[in-house]
Each structure stands twice: as structure tokens, then as C-alpha cells.
mmCIF file of C-alpha atoms and ligand atoms in Angstrom:
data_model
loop_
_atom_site.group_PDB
_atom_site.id
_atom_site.type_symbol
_atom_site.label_atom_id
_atom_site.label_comp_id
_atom_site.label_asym_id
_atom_site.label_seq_id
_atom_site.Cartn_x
_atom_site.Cartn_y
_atom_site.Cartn_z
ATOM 1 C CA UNK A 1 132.672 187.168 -44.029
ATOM 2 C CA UNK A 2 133.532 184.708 -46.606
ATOM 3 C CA UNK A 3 131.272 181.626 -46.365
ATOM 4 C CA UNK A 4 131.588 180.269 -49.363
ATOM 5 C CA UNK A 5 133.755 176.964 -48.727
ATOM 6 C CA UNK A 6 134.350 175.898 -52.425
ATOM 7 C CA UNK A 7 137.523 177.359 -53.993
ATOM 8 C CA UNK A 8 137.422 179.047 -57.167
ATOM 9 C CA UNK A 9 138.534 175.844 -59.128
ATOM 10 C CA UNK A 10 135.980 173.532 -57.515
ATOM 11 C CA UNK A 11 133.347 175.805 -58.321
ATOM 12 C CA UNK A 12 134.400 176.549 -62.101
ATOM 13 C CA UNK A 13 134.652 172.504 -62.733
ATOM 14 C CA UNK A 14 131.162 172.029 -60.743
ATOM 15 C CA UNK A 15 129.789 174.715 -62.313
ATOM 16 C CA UNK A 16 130.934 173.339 -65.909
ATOM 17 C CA UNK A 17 129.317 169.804 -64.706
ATOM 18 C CA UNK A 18 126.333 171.587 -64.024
ATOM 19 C CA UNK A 19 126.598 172.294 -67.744
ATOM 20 C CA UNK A 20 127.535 169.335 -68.866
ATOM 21 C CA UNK A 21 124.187 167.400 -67.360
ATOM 22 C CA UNK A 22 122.152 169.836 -68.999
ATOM 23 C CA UNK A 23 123.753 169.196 -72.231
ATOM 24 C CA UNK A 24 123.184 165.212 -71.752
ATOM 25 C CA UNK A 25 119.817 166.204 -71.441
ATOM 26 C CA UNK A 26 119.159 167.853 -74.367
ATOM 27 C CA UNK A 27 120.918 164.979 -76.375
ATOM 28 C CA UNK A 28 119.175 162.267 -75.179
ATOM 29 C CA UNK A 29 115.928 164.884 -75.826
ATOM 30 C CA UNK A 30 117.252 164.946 -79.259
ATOM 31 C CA UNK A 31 118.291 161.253 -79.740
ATOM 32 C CA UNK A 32 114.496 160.746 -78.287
ATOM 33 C CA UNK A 33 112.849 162.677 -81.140
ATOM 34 C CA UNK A 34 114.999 161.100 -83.303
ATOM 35 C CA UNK A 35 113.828 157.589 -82.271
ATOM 36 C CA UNK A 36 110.531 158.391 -82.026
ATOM 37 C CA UNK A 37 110.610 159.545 -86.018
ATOM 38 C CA UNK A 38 112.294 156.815 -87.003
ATOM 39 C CA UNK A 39 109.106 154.989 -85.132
ATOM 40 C CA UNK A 40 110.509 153.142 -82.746
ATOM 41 C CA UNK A 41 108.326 154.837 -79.221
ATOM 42 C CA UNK A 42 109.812 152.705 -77.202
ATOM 43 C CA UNK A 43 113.161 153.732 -77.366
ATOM 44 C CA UNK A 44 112.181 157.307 -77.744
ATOM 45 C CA UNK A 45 110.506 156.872 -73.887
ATOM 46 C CA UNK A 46 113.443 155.178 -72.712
ATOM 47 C CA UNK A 47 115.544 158.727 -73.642
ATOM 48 C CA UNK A 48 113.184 160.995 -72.596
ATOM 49 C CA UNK A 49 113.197 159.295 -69.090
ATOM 50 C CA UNK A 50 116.936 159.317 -69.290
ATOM 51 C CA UNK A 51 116.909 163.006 -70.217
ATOM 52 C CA UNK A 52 114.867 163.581 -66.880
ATOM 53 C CA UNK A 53 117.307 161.597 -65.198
ATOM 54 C CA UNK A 54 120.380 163.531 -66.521
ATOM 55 C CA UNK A 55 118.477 166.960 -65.206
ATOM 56 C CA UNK A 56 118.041 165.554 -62.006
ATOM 57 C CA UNK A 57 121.887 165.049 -62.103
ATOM 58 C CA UNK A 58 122.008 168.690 -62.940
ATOM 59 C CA UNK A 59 120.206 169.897 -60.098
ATOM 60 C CA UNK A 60 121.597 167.741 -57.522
ATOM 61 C CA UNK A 61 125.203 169.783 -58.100
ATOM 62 C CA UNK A 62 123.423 172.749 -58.536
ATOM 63 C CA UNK A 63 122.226 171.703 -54.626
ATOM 64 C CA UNK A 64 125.726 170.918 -53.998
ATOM 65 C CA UNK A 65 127.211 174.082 -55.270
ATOM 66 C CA UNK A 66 124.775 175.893 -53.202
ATOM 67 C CA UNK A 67 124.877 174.336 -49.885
ATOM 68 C CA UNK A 68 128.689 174.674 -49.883
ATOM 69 C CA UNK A 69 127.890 178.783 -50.258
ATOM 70 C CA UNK A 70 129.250 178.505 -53.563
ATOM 71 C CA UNK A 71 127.457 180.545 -56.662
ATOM 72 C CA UNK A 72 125.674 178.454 -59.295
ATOM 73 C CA UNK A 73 126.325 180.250 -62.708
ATOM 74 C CA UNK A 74 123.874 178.763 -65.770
ATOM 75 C CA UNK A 75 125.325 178.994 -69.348
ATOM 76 C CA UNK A 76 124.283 178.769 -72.558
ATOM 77 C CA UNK A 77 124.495 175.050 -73.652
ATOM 78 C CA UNK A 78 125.344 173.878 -77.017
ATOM 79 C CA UNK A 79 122.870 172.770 -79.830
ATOM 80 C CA UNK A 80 122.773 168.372 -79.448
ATOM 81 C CA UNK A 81 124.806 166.970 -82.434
ATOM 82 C CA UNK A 82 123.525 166.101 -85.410
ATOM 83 C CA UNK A 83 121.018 163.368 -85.819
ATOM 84 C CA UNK A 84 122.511 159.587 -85.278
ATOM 85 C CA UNK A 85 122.166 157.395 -88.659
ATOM 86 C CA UNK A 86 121.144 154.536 -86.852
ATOM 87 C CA UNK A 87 120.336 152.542 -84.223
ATOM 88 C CA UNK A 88 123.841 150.952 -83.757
ATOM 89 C CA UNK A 89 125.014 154.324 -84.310
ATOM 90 C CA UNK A 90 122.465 155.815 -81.483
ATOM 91 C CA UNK A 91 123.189 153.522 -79.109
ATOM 92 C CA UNK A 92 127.415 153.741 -79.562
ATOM 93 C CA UNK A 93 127.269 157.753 -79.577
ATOM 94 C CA UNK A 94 124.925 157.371 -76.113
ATOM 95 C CA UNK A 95 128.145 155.208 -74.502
ATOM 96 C CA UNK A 96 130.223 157.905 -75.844
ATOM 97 C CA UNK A 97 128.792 160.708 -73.917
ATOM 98 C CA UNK A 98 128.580 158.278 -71.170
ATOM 99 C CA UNK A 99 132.292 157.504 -70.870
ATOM 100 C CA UNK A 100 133.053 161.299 -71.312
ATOM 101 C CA UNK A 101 130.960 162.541 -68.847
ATOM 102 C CA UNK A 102 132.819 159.823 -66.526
ATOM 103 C CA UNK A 103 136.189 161.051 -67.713
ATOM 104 C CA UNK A 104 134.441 164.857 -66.465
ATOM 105 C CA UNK A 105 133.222 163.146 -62.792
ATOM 106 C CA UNK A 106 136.881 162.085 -62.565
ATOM 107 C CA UNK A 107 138.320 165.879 -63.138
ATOM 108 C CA UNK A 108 136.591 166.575 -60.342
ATOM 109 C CA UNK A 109 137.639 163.709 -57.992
ATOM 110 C CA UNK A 110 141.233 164.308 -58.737
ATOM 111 C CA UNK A 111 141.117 168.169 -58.698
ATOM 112 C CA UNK A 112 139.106 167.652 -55.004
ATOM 113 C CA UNK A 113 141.856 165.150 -53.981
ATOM 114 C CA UNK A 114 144.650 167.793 -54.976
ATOM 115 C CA UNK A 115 142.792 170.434 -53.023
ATOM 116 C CA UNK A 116 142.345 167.969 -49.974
ATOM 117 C CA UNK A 117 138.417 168.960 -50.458
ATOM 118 C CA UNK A 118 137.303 166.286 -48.759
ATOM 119 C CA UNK A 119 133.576 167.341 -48.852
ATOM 120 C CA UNK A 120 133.606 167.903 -52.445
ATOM 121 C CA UNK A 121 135.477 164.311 -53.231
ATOM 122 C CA UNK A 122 132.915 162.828 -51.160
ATOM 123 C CA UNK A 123 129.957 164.390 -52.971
ATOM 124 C CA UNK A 124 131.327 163.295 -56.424
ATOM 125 C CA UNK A 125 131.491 159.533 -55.581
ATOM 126 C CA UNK A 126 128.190 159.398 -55.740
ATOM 127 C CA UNK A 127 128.479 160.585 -59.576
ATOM 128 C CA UNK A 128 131.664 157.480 -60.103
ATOM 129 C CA UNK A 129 129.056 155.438 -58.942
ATOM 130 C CA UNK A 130 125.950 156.577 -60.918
ATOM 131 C CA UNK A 131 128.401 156.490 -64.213
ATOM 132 C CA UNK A 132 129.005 152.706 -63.136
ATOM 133 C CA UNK A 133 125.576 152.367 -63.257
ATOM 134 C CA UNK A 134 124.890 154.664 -66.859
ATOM 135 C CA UNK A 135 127.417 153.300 -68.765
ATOM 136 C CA UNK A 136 126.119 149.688 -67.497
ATOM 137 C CA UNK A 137 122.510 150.635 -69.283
ATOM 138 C CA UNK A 138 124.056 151.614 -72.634
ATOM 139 C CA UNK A 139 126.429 148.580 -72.508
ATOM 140 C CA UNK A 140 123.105 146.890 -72.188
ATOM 141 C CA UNK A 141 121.325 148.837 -74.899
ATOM 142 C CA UNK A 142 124.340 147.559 -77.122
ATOM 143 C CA UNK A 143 124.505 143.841 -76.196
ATOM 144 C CA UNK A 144 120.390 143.774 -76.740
ATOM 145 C CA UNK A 145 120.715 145.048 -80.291
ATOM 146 C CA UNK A 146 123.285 142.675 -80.939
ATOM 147 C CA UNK A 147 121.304 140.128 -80.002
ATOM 148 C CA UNK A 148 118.638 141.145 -82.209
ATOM 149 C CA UNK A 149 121.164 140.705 -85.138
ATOM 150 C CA UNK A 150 122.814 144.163 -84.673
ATOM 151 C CA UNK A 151 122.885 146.032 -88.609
ATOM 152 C CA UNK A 152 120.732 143.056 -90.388
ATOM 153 C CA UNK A 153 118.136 142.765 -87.322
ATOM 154 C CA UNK A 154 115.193 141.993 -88.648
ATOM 155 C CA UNK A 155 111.955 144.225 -88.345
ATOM 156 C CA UNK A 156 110.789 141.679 -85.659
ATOM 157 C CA UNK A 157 113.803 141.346 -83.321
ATOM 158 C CA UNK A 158 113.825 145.379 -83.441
ATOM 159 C CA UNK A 159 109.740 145.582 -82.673
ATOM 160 C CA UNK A 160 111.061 143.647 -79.494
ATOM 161 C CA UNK A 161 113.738 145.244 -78.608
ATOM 162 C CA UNK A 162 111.589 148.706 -79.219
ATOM 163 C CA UNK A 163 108.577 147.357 -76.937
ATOM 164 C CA UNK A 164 111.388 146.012 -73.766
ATOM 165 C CA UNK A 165 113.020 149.138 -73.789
ATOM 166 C CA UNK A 166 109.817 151.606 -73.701
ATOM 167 C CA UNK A 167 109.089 149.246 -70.609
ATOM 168 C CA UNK A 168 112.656 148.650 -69.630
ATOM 169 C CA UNK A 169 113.929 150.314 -65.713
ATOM 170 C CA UNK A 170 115.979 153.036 -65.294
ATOM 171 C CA UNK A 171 118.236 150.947 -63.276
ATOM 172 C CA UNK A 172 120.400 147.876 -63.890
ATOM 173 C CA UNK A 173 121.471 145.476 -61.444
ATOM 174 C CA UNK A 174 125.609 145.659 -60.845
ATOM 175 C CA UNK A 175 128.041 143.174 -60.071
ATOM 176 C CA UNK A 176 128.856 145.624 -56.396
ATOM 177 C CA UNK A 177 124.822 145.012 -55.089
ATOM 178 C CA UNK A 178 125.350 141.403 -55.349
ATOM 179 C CA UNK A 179 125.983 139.114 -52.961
ATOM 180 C CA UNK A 180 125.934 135.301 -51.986
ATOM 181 C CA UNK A 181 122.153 135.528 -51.078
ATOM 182 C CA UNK A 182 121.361 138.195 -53.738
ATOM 183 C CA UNK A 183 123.490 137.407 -56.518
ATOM 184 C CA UNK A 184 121.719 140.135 -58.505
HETATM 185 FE FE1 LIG B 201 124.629 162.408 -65.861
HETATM 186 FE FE2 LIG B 201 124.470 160.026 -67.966
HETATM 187 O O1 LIG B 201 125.391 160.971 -66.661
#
């Protein structure tokens, strides 16, 4: 007896999520070491933390994948792209993979809509929301540097910025949380 309950389709685009996680990993891995040569240990932390964060995104559709009898398939992932030449340009390739990963999360919402998978579409708006949430902390990342004077920040304004993010949390506070008493 059959008991996997994921068609063919659901499981290749899940499958190529799980993929796609590990892949943000190793970038912001990469972007890490990059930051932390350039000296700036702050902002290396705050991507190895996000790398953890974007494995734990990787296991939790592995989970799925599994649970639903489906077959989790690892492949080879490809080498991270080549070193960013600065912070500006760190920070804007970071919202880049964001906003492509979400354009991946929605794939899967519409494909599980088309399929009437209602299990699966359920399980993936839990990524819509966590990409509200990741392309809210690299919007962030961006309006703090330009704060600090973007290209011509000085030395100072980016030994700040360096020091809040090493200390900075994972999570940001978004507009849906709030509410009359807790407007943050
Ligand atoms: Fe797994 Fe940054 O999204």
C-alpha cells in the first residue's frame, strides 16, 4: 500500500526547497567569513546565527516531507557566490536571496492550491510568514547602514552598527503582532 500522501510534484518542489535552505545556509556561512575578514565580528555572528536559522528551515521540510510518507532526497548544493564587495553590497545581495526564496515559498503555495493539497498549503504558510519576517531583518540591516551614512559611513557609525548587530535578535517585531495595547 501506497502511503505516501504527497504527489510527485509536491515532493519534487519540497524536495528542491529542502535544497534551497541549505544553499541559504551556506551563503550566509560565506557572507559570514566574509564579514568577519573584512573585521567587522559582529556582523559575521549575526550570519552565522542566520545560517543556523536557514538549516533549521531545512530540516523542518525535511520533517514535513517525511511525516506526509513522502521521500526526502539530499543533493549536491552549489558553491555560495562570489564574495560581496561591500557592505551595501552584502546587505542588498542578502534581500536578494530573501525575496527569491519567497518567490520559491510561493511555487509551492500555488502548486498546493492547484493540487487542492490542503495539508501541504497549510504547512507552507508558515514559510509566507517566516519570509515576512526575513525579509523584514534585511530591510532593517539596509535602513541601519543608511543611517550610518550608507557608502561614506564613517569608521565610527560602522563600529556601531558592527557591535548592535553581533548583539542584535533574530527576530523583528511586525506590523501583524501589533495591536492597540502592544503596538509593537
Ligand atoms: Fe529560509 Fe531566509 O529563508
Amino acid at each position: 500500500m501506497d502511503t505516501n500522501r504527497l504527489s510527485k510534484k509536491i515532493e519534487d518542489i519540497l524536495n528542491a526547497q529542502v535544497t534551497k535552505e541549505a544553499e541559504a545556509a551556506q551563503i550566509y556561512l560565506s557572507y559570514g567569513c566574509w564579514a568577519d575578514s573584512k573585521g567587522y565580528g559582529g556582523i559575521a555572528n549575526y550570519f552565522f546565527r542566520h545560517s543556523g536559522e536557514e538549516r533549521n528551515h531545512m530540516m523542518k521540510v525535511m520533517q514535513y516531507i517525511m511525516e506526509r510518507g513522502g521521500e526526502v532526497k539530499i543533493s549536491a548544493i552549489k558553491a555560495p557566490p562570489k564574495s560581496p564587495k561591500n557592505l551595501q553590497d552584502c546587505f542588498e545581495k542578502t534581500f536578494q536571496h530573501e525575496v527569491d526564496n519567497t518567490t520559491a515559498i510561493y511555487e509551492i503555495v500555488n502548486l498546493a492550491h492547484d493540487e487542492k493539497d490542503w495539508a501541504t498549503y497549510n504547512f507552507a504558510q508558515w514559510f509566507v510568514k517566516e519570509q515576512i519576517e526575513e525579509e523584514k531583518l534585511v530591510m532593517d540591516l539596509l535602513d541601519k547602514l543608511k543611517i550610518a551614512g550608507g557608502p561614506k559611513a564613517s569608521d565610527e557609525s560602522l563600529f556601531n552598527l558592527d557591535k548592535y548587530l553581533g548583539e542584535a535578535p533574530d527576530e523583528v517585531p511586525l506590523a501583524r503582532e501589533a495591536s492597540v495595547d502592544k503596538p509593537e
